[in-house]
Amino acid sequence: MQDLHLHDYRPRYPQASTPEDRDGRVASGTARPHTQALPSHPAGVPYAPSRDKRWLFNRWVDFLTLGGGSLVALAALAAFYPRDEPARAALAGIMLFLAHFVNHPHFAHSYQIFYRGFAEKAFSPDSPLAARYRLAGIMVPAMLAAFLLSALALGSAPLLGLAANLMFFTVGWHYAKQGYGILMLDAARKGIRFDTGERRRLLWNTHLIWVTNWLFANDVLSEKEFWGINYYLLDLPDPILFAVAALAAVSTLAVGRDFFVKWRSGRKLPVNGLLAYIAAGYVWLMFVRFDPLLLLVVPMFHSLQYMAVVWRYQLNVEGENVRAGGSAPERKSWAWLRTMPARLVGFAVVAGILGYLGFWFAPIVFDTVVAYDRTVLGATVFLFIGWTFINIHHYFMDNVIWRRDNPGTRRHLFAA
């Protein structure tokens, strides 16, 4: 999830009066302290079978989508990595095809959730995040659009290149923070406790690993190209790079010690969340430095991780809508469209359409019909503008959606 900013959530654990075993798991039969009551189940409305709420879906789906599956897939890819150009081109084509169904819809999902009921969330005096919604939903896209269109009007490739710098800066940050957020989410759903010091060390380690990868990528590659626009990276002195890397190594050892102590004391670990943390913070960010082709592979795993959380969130939203709305008379045509599966399919189909429009159709149309200096900016400048705009804006939207103090997130993800 930016793509997931659940990094702001800190589980609220039971008070001393609440029955709880030593490793933080809530005793059987005791309601979780952060659970809110959902509407009662109206008679006659089909109700989804009960499920183990320790998981988003189940043990294996969580493992495959949240990070474990990516480690298996990348290990297999490393063993059979394509070396010749035809095989590399085939892999690139496959990943671009899959992007239509995974990568691009995951961006669209953030728009669907963020702008649903936007007027109330951004302007209601009772909305706890109204200012953040206005900033991320109005001011940020307006400023981004103004900057990108001004650079286009000036015919300035260096100015456009700054947008690429910002995009890759926020993307790496987003990957690492999403891994931390899913670790916190997995722990919260399983009732596993992290004390304040452990959370602080995990978050510091997340930042340091991201910064280390970003700085070393800048050091190795001083110039890159994205959709025909060149952008330039930083060239920092080696002592600074190695100092940051040393801090990241020490931070990793501290976090590893925390998990080792938990394991040795017999307490359970949030395994899928831990795999998400390792995959997003370490493996994915490091892998993309080995070969530019991996920039087409790794985002799919990040998007799968995000979509697993979003689909659980949306299933809970639609399930509540169906239960609260009562049963539709069977004689009515198209009544099935109001069922939870149909609502979820509609949510996914709309995301696919929006993703295609935003990433391909609209930019290609603008590149075809708008006159600009193609000798300076190339033939795909609107693809560059569209992709950078969506990636950067996605980061700011997710930083609002997945906060611990967002009522929708708390209700439909942590409490359901």
Short mmCIF file of C-alpha atoms in Angstrom, two decimals:
data_model
loop_
_atom_site.label_atom_id
_atom_site.label_comp_id
_atom_site.label_asym_id
_atom_site.label_seq_id
_atom_site.Cartn_x
_atom_site.Cartn_y
_atom_site.Cartn_z
CA MET A 1 0.00 0.00 0.00
CA GLN A 2 2.67 3.92 -1.42
CA ASP A 3 2.34 2.79 -1.97
CA LEU A 4 0.67 1.71 1.96
CA HIS A 5 0.92 4.33 4.70
CA LEU A 6 -0.32 2.19 7.52
CA HIS A 7 3.00 3.14 9.10
CA ASP A 8 1.12 5.68 11.20
CA TYR A 9 -1.01 3.04 12.91
CA ARG A 10 -0.06 1.98 16.41
CA PRO A 11 -2.18 -0.83 17.82
CA ARG A 12 -4.17 -0.03 20.92
CA TYR A 13 -3.75 -2.88 23.33
CA PRO A 14 -5.99 -3.93 26.21
CA GLN A 15 -5.78 -2.27 29.59
CA ALA A 16 -4.72 -4.29 32.59
CA SER A 17 -8.30 -5.22 33.34
CA THR A 18 -8.67 -6.97 29.99
CA PRO A 19 -7.84 -10.71 29.97
CA GLU A 20 -4.71 -11.08 27.91
CA ASP A 21 -1.98 -13.66 27.78
CA ARG A 22 1.68 -12.85 28.20
CA ASP A 23 2.58 -12.38 24.51
CA GLY A 24 -0.14 -9.81 23.87
CA ARG A 25 -2.75 -12.04 22.26
CA VAL A 26 -6.27 -11.27 23.38
CA ALA A 27 -7.79 -14.10 25.36
CA SER A 28 -10.36 -16.28 23.67
CA GLY A 29 -13.83 -14.80 23.79
CA THR A 30 -12.62 -11.28 24.61
CA ALA A 31 -13.38 -8.55 22.08
CA ARG A 32 -10.36 -6.79 20.60
CA PRO A 33 -10.04 -3.34 22.20
CA HIS A 34 -9.84 -1.54 18.85
CA THR A 35 -12.85 -3.30 17.35
CA GLN A 36 -15.91 -1.19 16.65
CA ALA A 37 -19.35 -2.70 16.45
CA LEU A 38 -20.68 -3.09 12.92
CA PRO A 39 -24.35 -2.74 12.03
CA SER A 40 -26.48 -5.69 13.07
CA HIS A 41 -27.25 -8.28 10.43
CA PRO A 42 -30.76 -7.69 9.02
CA ALA A 43 -32.95 -10.75 8.62
CA GLY A 44 -32.96 -12.21 5.14
CA VAL A 45 -29.66 -10.68 4.02
CA PRO A 46 -27.06 -13.23 2.93
CA TYR A 47 -24.17 -13.04 5.35
CA ALA A 48 -20.60 -13.92 4.43
CA PRO A 49 -19.23 -16.98 6.28
CA SER A 50 -17.21 -16.16 9.34
CA ARG A 51 -13.46 -16.03 8.83
CA ASP A 52 -10.37 -15.95 10.99
CA LYS A 53 -9.73 -12.24 11.41
CA ARG A 54 -6.07 -12.82 12.12
CA TRP A 55 -5.66 -12.91 8.34
CA LEU A 56 -6.69 -10.52 5.60
CA PHE A 57 -7.91 -13.56 3.63
CA ASN A 58 -6.18 -16.72 4.82
CA ARG A 59 -2.72 -17.96 5.72
CA TRP A 60 -1.57 -18.75 2.19
CA VAL A 61 -3.13 -15.84 0.31
CA ASP A 62 -1.58 -13.46 2.82
CA PHE A 63 1.80 -15.17 2.44
CA LEU A 64 1.74 -15.00 -1.36
CA THR A 65 0.50 -11.41 -1.68
CA LEU A 66 2.08 -9.58 1.24
CA GLY A 67 5.70 -10.46 0.50
CA GLY A 68 6.47 -14.15 0.80
CA GLY A 69 5.38 -14.92 -2.75
CA SER A 70 7.64 -12.21 -4.13
CA LEU A 71 10.67 -13.73 -2.40
CA VAL A 72 9.92 -17.10 -4.00
CA ALA A 73 9.33 -15.54 -7.42
CA LEU A 74 12.48 -13.40 -7.31
CA ALA A 75 14.56 -16.39 -6.23
CA ALA A 76 13.25 -18.34 -9.23
CA LEU A 77 13.88 -15.37 -11.51
CA ALA A 78 17.46 -15.08 -10.23
CA ALA A 79 18.05 -18.75 -11.01
CA PHE A 80 16.72 -18.45 -14.57
CA TYR A 81 17.46 -14.82 -15.31
CA PRO A 82 17.19 -13.97 -19.02
CA ARG A 83 20.52 -12.99 -20.55
CA ASP A 84 19.82 -12.74 -24.28
CA GLU A 85 17.89 -9.81 -25.70
CA PRO A 86 14.86 -11.75 -27.05
CA ALA A 87 14.25 -13.31 -23.63
CA ARG A 88 14.66 -9.95 -21.88
CA ALA A 89 12.25 -8.31 -24.34
CA ALA A 90 9.73 -11.11 -23.72
CA LEU A 91 9.96 -10.60 -19.93
CA ALA A 92 9.51 -6.85 -20.35
CA GLY A 93 6.44 -7.42 -22.54
CA ILE A 94 4.92 -9.82 -20.02
CA MET A 95 5.41 -7.36 -17.15
CA LEU A 96 3.92 -4.46 -19.12
CA PHE A 97 0.93 -6.66 -19.92
CA LEU A 98 0.47 -7.65 -16.27
CA ALA A 99 0.72 -3.98 -15.29
CA HIS A 100 -2.72 -3.46 -16.86
CA PHE A 101 -4.25 -5.83 -14.30
CA VAL A 102 -2.10 -5.21 -11.21
CA ASN A 103 0.10 -2.10 -11.24
CA HIS A 104 -2.21 0.44 -12.83
CA PRO A 105 -5.40 -0.64 -10.99
CA HIS A 106 -3.57 -0.37 -7.67
CA PHE A 107 -3.05 3.34 -8.35
CA ALA A 108 -6.69 3.71 -9.40
CA HIS A 109 -7.88 2.09 -6.16
CA SER A 110 -6.31 4.90 -4.15
CA TYR A 111 -8.29 7.44 -6.21
CA GLN A 112 -11.51 5.45 -5.73
CA ILE A 113 -11.10 5.31 -1.96
CA PHE A 114 -9.69 8.81 -1.49
CA TYR A 115 -12.28 10.73 -3.53
CA ARG A 116 -15.32 8.69 -2.44
CA GLY A 117 -17.35 11.10 -0.30
CA PHE A 118 -14.60 13.68 -0.72
CA ALA A 119 -16.76 16.72 0.02
CA GLU A 120 -17.68 15.43 3.46
CA LYS A 121 -14.15 14.24 4.26
CA ALA A 122 -12.50 17.48 3.15
CA PHE A 123 -15.00 20.13 4.26
CA SER A 124 -17.06 18.73 7.11
CA PRO A 125 -16.20 20.33 10.48
CA ASP A 126 -16.51 16.85 12.00
CA SER A 127 -13.85 15.32 9.73
CA PRO A 128 -10.64 14.77 11.75
CA LEU A 129 -8.48 14.84 8.60
CA ALA A 130 -10.22 17.59 6.64
CA ALA A 131 -7.07 19.71 6.20
CA ARG A 132 -5.05 16.70 5.04
CA TYR A 133 -7.76 15.76 2.54
CA ARG A 134 -7.80 19.29 1.11
CA LEU A 135 -4.01 19.34 0.86
CA ALA A 136 -3.66 15.94 -0.82
CA GLY A 137 -6.87 16.13 -2.84
CA ILE A 138 -6.81 19.71 -4.12
CA MET A 139 -3.58 21.58 -3.46
CA VAL A 140 -1.05 18.87 -4.33
CA PRO A 141 -2.57 17.90 -7.71
CA ALA A 142 -3.06 21.57 -8.59
CA MET A 143 0.58 22.38 -7.83
CA LEU A 144 1.83 19.29 -9.66
CA ALA A 145 -0.25 20.05 -12.73
CA ALA A 146 0.86 23.69 -12.73
CA PHE A 147 4.54 22.73 -12.48
CA LEU A 148 4.40 20.04 -15.18
CA LEU A 149 2.39 22.14 -17.62
CA SER A 150 4.64 25.16 -17.03
CA ALA A 151 7.72 23.04 -17.80
CA LEU A 152 5.99 21.77 -20.93
CA ALA A 153 5.05 25.29 -22.03
CA LEU A 154 8.68 26.41 -21.52
CA GLY A 155 9.94 23.36 -23.38
CA SER A 156 12.30 22.64 -20.48
CA ALA A 157 13.47 19.03 -20.18
CA PRO A 158 15.57 19.81 -17.05
CA LEU A 159 12.48 21.12 -15.24
CA LEU A 160 10.50 18.03 -16.19
CA GLY A 161 13.41 15.94 -14.99
CA LEU A 162 12.91 17.32 -11.49
CA ALA A 163 9.50 15.59 -11.45
CA ALA A 164 11.25 12.28 -12.13
CA ASN A 165 13.61 12.94 -9.22
CA LEU A 166 10.65 13.58 -6.92
CA MET A 167 8.79 10.54 -8.21
CA PHE A 168 11.62 8.07 -7.56
CA PHE A 169 12.32 9.71 -4.20
CA THR A 170 8.73 9.20 -3.04
CA VAL A 171 8.38 5.74 -4.62
CA GLY A 172 11.28 4.27 -2.63
CA TRP A 173 10.03 5.90 0.56
CA HIS A 174 6.57 4.57 -0.17
CA TYR A 175 7.79 1.00 -0.71
CA ALA A 176 9.66 0.89 2.59
CA LYS A 177 6.86 2.56 4.58
CA GLN A 178 4.32 0.16 3.09
CA GLY A 179 6.36 -2.78 4.36
CA TYR A 180 6.42 -1.26 7.85
CA GLY A 181 2.70 -0.53 7.69
CA ILE A 182 1.80 -4.10 6.77
CA LEU A 183 4.00 -5.41 9.59
CA MET A 184 1.99 -3.23 12.00
CA LEU A 185 -1.30 -4.31 10.42
CA ASP A 186 -0.44 -8.02 10.60
CA ALA A 187 0.68 -7.65 14.21
CA ALA A 188 -2.47 -5.72 15.17
CA ARG A 189 -4.79 -8.31 13.63
CA LYS A 190 -2.99 -11.08 15.49
CA GLY A 191 -2.87 -9.17 18.78
CA ILE A 192 0.94 -9.15 18.83
CA ARG A 193 2.49 -6.37 20.86
CA PHE A 194 5.33 -4.06 19.85
CA ASP A 195 6.38 -1.67 22.59
CA THR A 196 7.27 1.96 21.90
CA GLY A 197 11.00 1.30 21.61
CA GLU A 198 10.53 -1.59 19.20
CA ARG A 199 8.24 0.46 16.96
CA ARG A 200 10.68 3.36 17.01
CA ARG A 201 13.60 1.10 16.01
CA LEU A 202 11.55 -0.50 13.23
CA LEU A 203 10.58 2.89 11.84
CA TRP A 204 14.12 4.27 12.06
CA ASN A 205 15.41 1.18 10.30
CA THR A 206 12.78 1.61 7.59
CA HIS A 207 13.97 5.16 6.93
CA LEU A 208 17.66 4.27 7.00
CA ILE A 209 17.34 1.32 4.62
CA TRP A 210 15.36 3.44 2.16
CA VAL A 211 17.81 6.37 2.35
CA THR A 212 20.80 4.04 1.94
CA ASN A 213 19.36 2.44 -1.18
CA TRP A 214 18.36 5.80 -2.63
CA LEU A 215 21.78 7.38 -2.04
CA PHE A 216 23.69 4.43 -3.49
CA ALA A 217 21.41 4.40 -6.54
CA ASN A 218 22.19 8.09 -7.01
CA ASP A 219 25.91 7.45 -6.64
CA VAL A 220 25.99 4.63 -9.20
CA LEU A 221 23.78 6.27 -11.81
CA SER A 222 24.34 9.97 -12.31
CA GLU A 223 22.01 10.25 -15.31
CA LYS A 224 18.90 8.29 -16.22
CA GLU A 225 16.04 8.48 -18.67
CA PHE A 226 12.29 8.05 -18.16
CA TRP A 227 9.90 8.20 -21.11
CA GLY A 228 12.37 10.22 -23.16
CA ILE A 229 13.21 12.77 -20.42
CA ASN A 230 16.70 12.73 -18.87
CA TYR A 231 17.08 13.50 -15.19
CA TYR A 232 20.19 13.77 -13.06
CA LEU A 233 20.94 12.19 -9.73
CA LEU A 234 23.09 13.28 -6.82
CA ASP A 235 26.79 12.50 -6.59
CA LEU A 236 27.55 12.44 -2.87
CA PRO A 237 31.01 11.91 -1.31
CA ASP A 238 31.77 8.28 -0.46
CA PRO A 239 32.25 8.95 3.29
CA ILE A 240 28.64 10.14 3.55
CA LEU A 241 27.38 7.05 1.71
CA PHE A 242 29.32 4.65 3.91
CA ALA A 243 28.31 6.47 7.09
CA VAL A 244 24.62 6.13 6.18
CA ALA A 245 25.16 2.48 5.23
CA ALA A 246 26.82 1.84 8.60
CA LEU A 247 23.89 3.39 10.43
CA ALA A 248 21.50 1.22 8.41
CA ALA A 249 23.53 -1.90 9.30
CA VAL A 250 23.49 -1.05 13.02
CA SER A 251 19.77 -0.34 12.84
CA THR A 252 19.17 -3.68 11.11
CA LEU A 253 21.07 -5.50 13.85
CA ALA A 254 19.01 -3.73 16.52
CA VAL A 255 15.74 -4.71 14.85
CA GLY A 256 16.99 -8.27 14.33
CA ARG A 257 17.83 -8.48 18.02
CA ASP A 258 14.29 -7.37 18.93
CA PHE A 259 12.75 -10.13 16.84
CA PHE A 260 15.22 -12.70 18.15
CA VAL A 261 14.36 -11.82 21.75
CA LYS A 262 10.65 -12.17 20.98
CA TRP A 263 11.21 -15.55 19.37
CA ARG A 264 13.46 -16.86 22.16
CA SER A 265 10.91 -15.82 24.78
CA GLY A 266 8.29 -17.99 23.08
CA ARG A 267 6.19 -15.15 21.76
CA LYS A 268 4.65 -15.42 18.32
CA LEU A 269 5.86 -13.27 15.44
CA PRO A 270 3.71 -11.72 12.70
CA VAL A 271 5.40 -13.82 10.02
CA ASN A 272 3.62 -12.44 6.96
CA GLY A 273 4.08 -8.89 8.19
CA LEU A 274 7.76 -9.55 8.83
CA LEU A 275 8.15 -10.94 5.30
CA ALA A 276 6.43 -7.82 3.95
CA TYR A 277 8.86 -5.64 5.91
CA ILE A 278 11.90 -7.52 4.64
CA ALA A 279 10.69 -7.72 1.03
CA ALA A 280 9.70 -4.04 0.71
CA GLY A 281 12.55 -2.51 2.67
CA TYR A 282 15.44 -4.72 1.67
CA VAL A 283 14.84 -7.06 -1.26
CA TRP A 284 12.77 -4.96 -3.67
CA LEU A 285 14.77 -1.76 -3.29
CA MET A 286 18.06 -3.61 -3.65
CA PHE A 287 17.00 -5.80 -6.57
CA VAL A 288 16.15 -2.89 -8.86
CA ARG A 289 19.75 -1.66 -8.67
CA PHE A 290 21.08 -4.76 -10.43
CA ASP A 291 19.26 -4.38 -13.73
CA PRO A 292 16.89 -1.71 -15.11
CA LEU A 293 14.65 -4.54 -16.35
CA LEU A 294 13.74 -5.23 -12.73
CA LEU A 295 12.03 -1.83 -12.59
CA LEU A 296 9.26 -3.56 -14.56
CA VAL A 297 9.17 -6.62 -12.28
CA VAL A 298 9.33 -5.35 -8.69
CA PRO A 299 6.38 -2.88 -8.91
CA MET A 300 4.02 -5.81 -9.53
CA PHE A 301 4.87 -7.31 -6.14
CA HIS A 302 4.41 -3.95 -4.46
CA SER A 303 1.05 -3.55 -6.17
CA LEU A 304 -0.10 -7.04 -5.14
CA GLN A 305 0.82 -6.22 -1.56
CA TYR A 306 -1.21 -3.02 -1.75
CA MET A 307 -4.21 -4.64 -3.45
CA ALA A 308 -4.46 -7.39 -0.83
CA VAL A 309 -5.04 -4.72 1.80
CA VAL A 310 -7.32 -2.62 -0.41
CA TRP A 311 -9.51 -5.58 -1.36
CA ARG A 312 -9.94 -6.62 2.27
CA TYR A 313 -10.84 -3.01 3.06
CA GLN A 314 -13.32 -2.86 0.18
CA LEU A 315 -14.85 -6.26 1.00
CA ASN A 316 -15.58 -4.97 4.49
CA VAL A 317 -17.04 -1.73 3.08
CA GLU A 318 -19.30 -3.58 0.64
CA GLY A 319 -20.28 -6.21 3.19
CA GLU A 320 -21.42 -3.50 5.57
CA ASN A 321 -23.30 -1.73 2.75
CA VAL A 322 -25.16 -4.92 1.86
CA ARG A 323 -25.99 -5.76 5.48
CA ALA A 324 -27.15 -2.23 6.25
CA GLY A 325 -29.23 -1.94 3.08
CA GLY A 326 -31.47 -4.92 3.71
CA SER A 327 -32.33 -7.64 1.22
CA ALA A 328 -33.49 -6.75 -2.27
CA PRO A 329 -36.74 -8.44 -3.37
CA GLU A 330 -35.90 -11.38 -5.61
CA ARG A 331 -38.48 -10.31 -8.20
CA LYS A 332 -36.51 -7.16 -9.01
CA SER A 333 -34.29 -7.36 -12.08
CA TRP A 334 -30.57 -6.90 -11.57
CA ALA A 335 -30.87 -7.26 -7.81
CA TRP A 336 -27.61 -9.23 -7.87
CA LEU A 337 -25.80 -5.99 -8.75
CA ARG A 338 -26.32 -4.93 -5.12
CA THR A 339 -24.65 -8.02 -3.71
CA MET A 340 -21.18 -7.86 -2.19
CA PRO A 341 -19.41 -9.91 -4.93
CA ALA A 342 -20.94 -7.79 -7.69
CA ARG A 343 -19.98 -4.56 -5.91
CA LEU A 344 -16.39 -5.77 -5.53
CA VAL A 345 -16.20 -6.80 -9.19
CA GLY A 346 -17.46 -3.36 -10.15
CA PHE A 347 -14.81 -1.76 -7.94
CA ALA A 348 -12.10 -3.79 -9.69
CA VAL A 349 -13.42 -3.17 -13.21
CA VAL A 350 -13.58 0.59 -12.64
CA ALA A 351 -9.97 0.49 -11.40
CA GLY A 352 -8.88 -1.31 -14.54
CA ILE A 353 -10.59 1.25 -16.76
CA LEU A 354 -9.22 4.22 -14.81
CA GLY A 355 -5.72 2.73 -14.85
CA TYR A 356 -5.78 2.27 -18.62
CA LEU A 357 -7.13 5.79 -19.18
CA GLY A 358 -4.61 7.44 -16.88
CA PHE A 359 -1.48 5.55 -17.83
CA TRP A 360 -1.98 4.92 -21.54
CA PHE A 361 -5.04 6.22 -23.37
CA ALA A 362 -5.09 9.86 -22.26
CA PRO A 363 -1.30 10.42 -22.45
CA ILE A 364 -1.06 8.82 -25.91
CA VAL A 365 -3.97 10.94 -27.17
CA PHE A 366 -2.33 14.12 -25.85
CA ASP A 367 1.04 13.14 -27.33
CA THR A 368 -0.73 12.75 -30.66
CA VAL A 369 -2.83 15.91 -30.78
CA VAL A 370 -0.88 18.50 -28.73
CA ALA A 371 1.85 20.47 -30.47
CA TYR A 372 5.14 20.77 -28.58
CA ASP A 373 8.86 20.70 -29.38
CA ARG A 374 9.49 17.01 -29.98
CA THR A 375 13.14 17.61 -30.83
CA VAL A 376 13.71 18.71 -27.21
CA LEU A 377 11.10 16.76 -25.24
CA GLY A 378 10.78 13.61 -27.35
CA ALA A 379 7.60 12.00 -28.63
CA THR A 380 6.22 10.69 -25.30
CA VAL A 381 6.25 13.71 -22.99
CA PHE A 382 2.63 13.22 -21.92
CA LEU A 383 3.38 9.63 -20.96
CA PHE A 384 6.13 11.08 -18.77
CA ILE A 385 3.76 13.70 -17.32
CA GLY A 386 0.94 11.23 -16.70
CA TRP A 387 3.10 8.61 -15.03
CA THR A 388 5.00 11.04 -12.80
CA PHE A 389 1.83 12.90 -11.80
CA ILE A 390 -0.01 9.71 -10.78
CA ASN A 391 2.97 8.25 -8.88
CA ILE A 392 3.62 11.42 -6.88
CA HIS A 393 -0.04 12.16 -6.17
CA HIS A 394 -0.57 8.53 -5.14
CA TYR A 395 2.00 8.99 -2.37
CA PHE A 396 0.18 11.99 -0.89
CA MET A 397 -3.26 10.36 -1.08
CA ASP A 398 -2.08 7.20 0.63
CA ASN A 399 -0.51 9.26 3.39
CA VAL A 400 -4.06 10.33 4.27
CA ILE A 401 -6.04 7.16 3.54
CA TRP A 402 -4.01 4.76 5.65
CA ARG A 403 -3.43 6.82 8.76
CA ARG A 404 -4.37 5.37 12.15
CA ASP A 405 -6.66 8.33 12.82
CA ASN A 406 -8.60 7.89 9.57
CA PRO A 407 -12.06 6.69 10.69
CA GLY A 408 -12.63 4.65 7.51
CA THR A 409 -9.35 2.77 7.83
CA ARG A 410 -9.89 2.04 11.49
CA ARG A 411 -13.45 0.84 10.88
CA HIS A 412 -13.03 -1.20 7.71
CA LEU A 413 -9.52 -2.58 8.11
CA PHE A 414 -8.39 -2.80 11.73
CA ALA A 415 -11.80 -3.29 13.31
CA ALA A 416 -13.26 -5.72 10.75
#
